Every structure is written in structure tokens, then in C-alpha cells.
Amino acid sequence: LCAASMRLRGFEALDAGDPEGAARLARASVGLAPNEPATHLLLGRALAALGRRDEAASSFTRARHLAPGWEPPRRAMQDLLDLAGRSHR
């Protein structure tokens, strides 16, 4: 599979409730296309769903670095921070 196909399958896995599968596909896609922000966004979302917040934040930050004007990684990071804030109450 090419990086784009793996990324698409990863988003489908995440939507189907399989964050481990999504993370696996995202990592493989990152290996093939390390400068693709959508792949880092997918990896971050999968890691967040697995409760691995620090790693998710790193992925969102990488996506934002690669595409500074793209809103989805910024919103994903804000959602992650909001979730972290709620869990500490």
C-alpha cells in the first residue's frame, strides 16, 4: 500500500473504533511520507484514543509544523488539552 492508502485505512480504523490498528497504519504511513501532516494528525488522534497524550501532542505539533495554517491539528491539540484539563478536576 502507498502512504495515502494506509492513511485512509487508518482513518477508517479509527472511525471503526480500532485506535491500535489506526496507530499501526499511521506509523507505517509516516515511514513512507514523513512530511505529510494528515498522517501525523491521524497518528495523534489514534494515540489520544489510546490515552497516550504526550505522544499524541507530539504528533499534533509535528502536523502543525508541517502545515502551519491548517486548522485540524490545532483543534485536535486544543481538544487534547481540554480533555487533560477535565481529567485533572
C-alpha positions as a printed Julia matrix, in Angstrom:
89×3 Matrix{Float64}:
   0.0    0.0    0.0
   1.06   3.58  -0.59
   1.19   6.14   2.23
  -2.13   7.74   1.22
  -3.92   4.37   1.16
  -2.54   3.46   4.58
  -3.61   6.85   5.92
  -7.14   6.39   4.56
  -7.36   2.9    6.05
  -6.04   4.32   9.33
  -8.81   6.95   9.49
 -11.32   4.19   8.7
  -9.9    2.04  11.51
 -10.12   4.96  13.92
 -13.73   5.64  12.9
 -14.48   1.93  13.41
 -13.15   2.06  16.99
  -9.75   0.48  16.34
  -7.18   3.04  17.53
  -4.42   0.41  17.73
  -4.93  -0.5   14.09
  -5.1    3.19  13.18
  -1.84   3.9   15.01
  -0.14   0.97  13.28
  -1.26   2.18   9.84
  -0.34   5.79  10.66
   3.17   4.8   11.74
   3.65   2.85   8.52
   2.4    5.84   6.53
   4.73   8.21   8.42
   7.59   5.91   7.46
   6.73   6.32   3.79
   5.72  10.01   3.84
   7.21  11.69   6.93
   6.31  15.19   5.75
   2.59  14.55   5.28
   0.71  16.47   8.01
  -2.5   14.42   7.7
  -0.59  11.29   8.67
   0.73  12.95  11.82
  -2.81  14.12  12.59
  -4.07  10.54  12.25
  -1.3    9.23  14.47
  -2.06  11.86  17.08
  -5.76  11.05  17.09
  -5.06   7.34  17.39
  -2.59   7.88  20.23
  -5.04  10.2   22.01
  -7.72   7.5   21.76
  -5.24   5.09  23.35
  -4.65   7.54  26.22
  -1.08   8.29  25.12
  -1.46  12.06  25.4
   2.19  13.11  25.31
   2.82  11.16  22.14
  -0.43  12.48  20.65
   0.62  16.05  21.43
   3.95  15.46  19.68
   2.16  14.2   16.57
  -0.21  17.18  16.54
   2.73  19.54  16.96
   4.52  17.9   14.04
   1.4   18.23  11.86
   1.13  21.92  12.81
   4.8   22.46  11.99
   4.36  20.86   8.56
   1.17  22.81   7.76
   1.08  25.95   9.93
  -2.22  27.3    8.56
  -4.1   24.01   8.68
  -6.74  24.04  11.43
  -7.39  20.33  12.19
  -4.15  19.73  14.13
  -4.64  22.94  16.11
  -8.19  21.89  17.02
  -7.05  18.36  17.86
  -4.39  19.76  20.2
  -6.97  22.01  21.86
  -9.31  19.04  22.32
  -6.45  17.06  23.86
  -5.63  19.9   26.26
  -9.31  20.31  27.16
  -9.58  16.58  27.86
  -6.44  16.66  30.0
  -7.84  19.61  31.95
 -11.09  17.79  32.62
  -9.3   14.66  33.82
  -7.4   16.64  36.44
 -10.55  18.02  38.09
